[in-house]
């Protein structure tokens, strides 16, 4: 995976999450205290953004930073060895998370 791939993934995820929340680029920019041009450039993968801007975006979108870098569906279109490894890692992390939540719930009874 290249730096460009990660930058593209970031842009795709910001755009997807923004649209899921029914926000325009302008609304997200206002909410994140960024310029509309900055949001547009991030979504179009024109440039890398600063960690400060990433923090503003995650706060405005109310997501954890890792959500901005998760693989998008198009990343899995090709059944490559990389996508299989990523799918297994995601499944294992989800399984571990669900198990820890279940353990917490059963220990509180």
PDB file of C-alpha atoms in Angstrom:
ATOM      1  CA  UNK A   1       0.000   0.000   0.000  1.00  0.00           C
ATOM      2  CA  UNK A   2       1.400   3.364  -0.998  1.00  0.00           C
ATOM      3  CA  UNK A   3       1.094   6.793   0.537  1.00  0.00           C
ATOM      4  CA  UNK A   4      -1.242   7.724  -2.317  1.00  0.00           C
ATOM      5  CA  UNK A   5      -3.496   4.758  -1.481  1.00  0.00           C
ATOM      6  CA  UNK A   6      -3.757   5.912   2.119  1.00  0.00           C
ATOM      7  CA  UNK A   7      -4.447   9.486   1.049  1.00  0.00           C
ATOM      8  CA  UNK A   8      -7.172   8.266  -1.319  1.00  0.00           C
ATOM      9  CA  UNK A   9      -8.693   6.117   1.425  1.00  0.00           C
ATOM     10  CA  UNK A  10      -8.758   9.124   3.758  1.00  0.00           C
ATOM     11  CA  UNK A  11     -10.525  11.247   1.148  1.00  0.00           C
ATOM     12  CA  UNK A  12     -13.070   8.554   0.329  1.00  0.00           C
ATOM     13  CA  UNK A  13     -13.864   7.958   3.990  1.00  0.00           C
ATOM     14  CA  UNK A  14     -14.244  11.640   4.850  1.00  0.00           C
ATOM     15  CA  UNK A  15     -16.619  12.062   1.919  1.00  0.00           C
ATOM     16  CA  UNK A  16     -18.594   8.894   2.772  1.00  0.00           C
ATOM     17  CA  UNK A  17     -18.986   9.783   6.450  1.00  0.00           C
ATOM     18  CA  UNK A  18     -19.892  13.393   5.606  1.00  0.00           C
ATOM     19  CA  UNK A  19     -22.598  12.215   3.215  1.00  0.00           C
ATOM     20  CA  UNK A  20     -23.901   9.641   5.728  1.00  0.00           C
ATOM     21  CA  UNK A  21     -24.338  12.543   8.147  1.00  0.00           C
ATOM     22  CA  UNK A  22     -26.059  14.556   5.401  1.00  0.00           C
ATOM     23  CA  UNK A  23     -23.514  17.362   5.584  1.00  0.00           C
ATOM     24  CA  UNK A  24     -22.310  19.492   2.711  1.00  0.00           C
ATOM     25  CA  UNK A  25     -18.609  20.256   2.387  1.00  0.00           C
ATOM     26  CA  UNK A  26     -19.386  23.770   3.565  1.00  0.00           C
ATOM     27  CA  UNK A  27     -21.254  22.512   6.648  1.00  0.00           C
ATOM     28  CA  UNK A  28     -18.444  20.136   7.559  1.00  0.00           C
ATOM     29  CA  UNK A  29     -15.893  22.898   7.076  1.00  0.00           C
ATOM     30  CA  UNK A  30     -17.823  25.197   9.416  1.00  0.00           C
ATOM     31  CA  UNK A  31     -18.317  22.441  11.983  1.00  0.00           C
ATOM     32  CA  UNK A  32     -14.606  21.539  11.874  1.00  0.00           C
ATOM     33  CA  UNK A  33     -13.393  25.153  11.771  1.00  0.00           C
ATOM     34  CA  UNK A  34     -11.688  24.523   8.425  1.00  0.00           C
ATOM     35  CA  UNK A  35     -12.032  26.168   5.057  1.00  0.00           C
ATOM     36  CA  UNK A  36     -14.346  24.595   2.508  1.00  0.00           C
ATOM     37  CA  UNK A  37     -11.336  24.384   0.185  1.00  0.00           C
ATOM     38  CA  UNK A  38      -9.455  22.287   2.766  1.00  0.00           C
ATOM     39  CA  UNK A  39     -12.342  19.819   3.049  1.00  0.00           C
ATOM     40  CA  UNK A  40     -12.607  19.641  -0.743  1.00  0.00           C
ATOM     41  CA  UNK A  41      -8.852  19.023  -1.111  1.00  0.00           C
ATOM     42  CA  UNK A  42      -8.931  16.243   1.490  1.00  0.00           C
ATOM     43  CA  UNK A  43     -11.896  14.534  -0.173  1.00  0.00           C
ATOM     44  CA  UNK A  44     -10.262  14.778  -3.598  1.00  0.00           C
ATOM     45  CA  UNK A  45      -6.937  13.514  -2.200  1.00  0.00           C
ATOM     46  CA  UNK A  46      -5.144  16.567  -3.560  1.00  0.00           C
ATOM     47  CA  UNK A  47      -2.857  16.940  -0.581  1.00  0.00           C
ATOM     48  CA  UNK A  48      -2.026  15.529   2.815  1.00  0.00           C
ATOM     49  CA  UNK A  49      -3.561  17.352   5.723  1.00  0.00           C
ATOM     50  CA  UNK A  50      -2.081  18.076   9.114  1.00  0.00           C
ATOM     51  CA  UNK A  51      -2.731  16.095  12.265  1.00  0.00           C
ATOM     52  CA  UNK A  52      -4.430  19.208  13.633  1.00  0.00           C
ATOM     53  CA  UNK A  53      -6.910  19.184  10.730  1.00  0.00           C
ATOM     54  CA  UNK A  54      -7.465  15.441  11.148  1.00  0.00           C
ATOM     55  CA  UNK A  55      -8.319  16.035  14.801  1.00  0.00           C
ATOM     56  CA  UNK A  56     -10.773  18.771  13.804  1.00  0.00           C
ATOM     57  CA  UNK A  57     -12.403  16.454  11.257  1.00  0.00           C
ATOM     58  CA  UNK A  58     -12.763  13.555  13.678  1.00  0.00           C
ATOM     59  CA  UNK A  59     -14.309  15.864  16.264  1.00  0.00           C
ATOM     60  CA  UNK A  60     -16.702  17.382  13.748  1.00  0.00           C
ATOM     61  CA  UNK A  61     -17.705  13.989  12.333  1.00  0.00           C
ATOM     62  CA  UNK A  62     -17.707  12.400  15.806  1.00  0.00           C
ATOM     63  CA  UNK A  63     -15.620   9.400  14.727  1.00  0.00           C
ATOM     64  CA  UNK A  64     -12.396   7.834  15.915  1.00  0.00           C
ATOM     65  CA  UNK A  65      -9.369   8.608  13.786  1.00  0.00           C
ATOM     66  CA  UNK A  66      -9.018   5.011  12.625  1.00  0.00           C
ATOM     67  CA  UNK A  67     -12.412   5.259  10.889  1.00  0.00           C
ATOM     68  CA  UNK A  68     -10.885   7.697   8.429  1.00  0.00           C
ATOM     69  CA  UNK A  69      -8.320   5.119   7.341  1.00  0.00           C
ATOM     70  CA  UNK A  70     -10.387   1.923   7.220  1.00  0.00           C
ATOM     71  CA  UNK A  71     -10.536   0.168   3.874  1.00  0.00           C
ATOM     72  CA  UNK A  72     -13.514   1.095   1.739  1.00  0.00           C
ATOM     73  CA  UNK A  73     -15.553  -1.441  -0.203  1.00  0.00           C
ATOM     74  CA  UNK A  74     -13.674  -0.689  -3.423  1.00  0.00           C
ATOM     75  CA  UNK A  75     -10.482  -1.796  -1.670  1.00  0.00           C
ATOM     76  CA  UNK A  76     -11.882  -5.313  -1.639  1.00  0.00           C
ATOM     77  CA  UNK A  77     -13.026  -5.495  -5.238  1.00  0.00           C
ATOM     78  CA  UNK A  78      -9.978  -7.524  -6.172  1.00  0.00           C
ATOM     79  CA  UNK A  79      -9.598 -10.783  -4.296  1.00  0.00           C
ATOM     80  CA  UNK A  80      -5.930 -10.224  -3.600  1.00  0.00           C
ATOM     81  CA  UNK A  81      -3.798 -11.651  -0.849  1.00  0.00           C
ATOM     82  CA  UNK A  82      -3.659  -8.188   0.754  1.00  0.00           C
ATOM     83  CA  UNK A  83      -7.442  -7.860   0.898  1.00  0.00           C
ATOM     84  CA  UNK A  84      -7.731 -11.330   2.441  1.00  0.00           C
ATOM     85  CA  UNK A  85      -5.233 -10.401   5.156  1.00  0.00           C
ATOM     86  CA  UNK A  86      -7.074  -7.139   5.842  1.00  0.00           C
ATOM     87  CA  UNK A  87     -10.469  -8.873   5.965  1.00  0.00           C
ATOM     88  CA  UNK A  88      -9.147 -11.466   8.424  1.00  0.00           C
ATOM     89  CA  UNK A  89      -7.589  -8.763  10.622  1.00  0.00           C
ATOM     90  CA  UNK A  90     -10.825  -6.763  10.677  1.00  0.00           C
ATOM     91  CA  UNK A  91     -12.859  -9.879  11.486  1.00  0.00           C
ATOM     92  CA  UNK A  92     -10.464 -10.838  14.284  1.00  0.00           C
ATOM     93  CA  UNK A  93     -10.570  -7.321  15.769  1.00  0.00           C
ATOM     94  CA  UNK A  94     -14.363  -7.288  15.633  1.00  0.00           C
ATOM     95  CA  UNK A  95     -14.539 -10.724  17.240  1.00  0.00           C
ATOM     96  CA  UNK A  96     -12.197  -9.627  20.047  1.00  0.00           C
ATOM     97  CA  UNK A  97     -14.196  -6.441  20.590  1.00  0.00           C
ATOM     98  CA  UNK A  98     -17.533  -8.285  20.745  1.00  0.00           C
ATOM     99  CA  UNK A  99     -16.063 -10.837  23.142  1.00  0.00           C
ATOM    100  CA  UNK A 100     -14.735  -8.088  25.425  1.00  0.00           C
ATOM    101  CA  UNK A 101     -18.125  -6.342  25.445  1.00  0.00           C
ATOM    102  CA  UNK A 102     -19.869  -9.629  26.245  1.00  0.00           C
ATOM    103  CA  UNK A 103     -17.349 -10.328  29.025  1.00  0.00           C
ATOM    104  CA  UNK A 104     -17.977  -6.858  30.484  1.00  0.00           C
ATOM    105  CA  UNK A 105     -21.731  -7.357  30.360  1.00  0.00           C
ATOM    106  CA  UNK A 106     -21.659 -10.797  31.980  1.00  0.00           C
ATOM    107  CA  UNK A 107     -19.230  -9.694  34.703  1.00  0.00           C
ATOM    108  CA  UNK A 108     -21.554  -6.833  35.724  1.00  0.00           C
ATOM    109  CA  UNK A 109     -24.489  -9.147  36.440  1.00  0.00           C
TER     110      UNK A 109
END
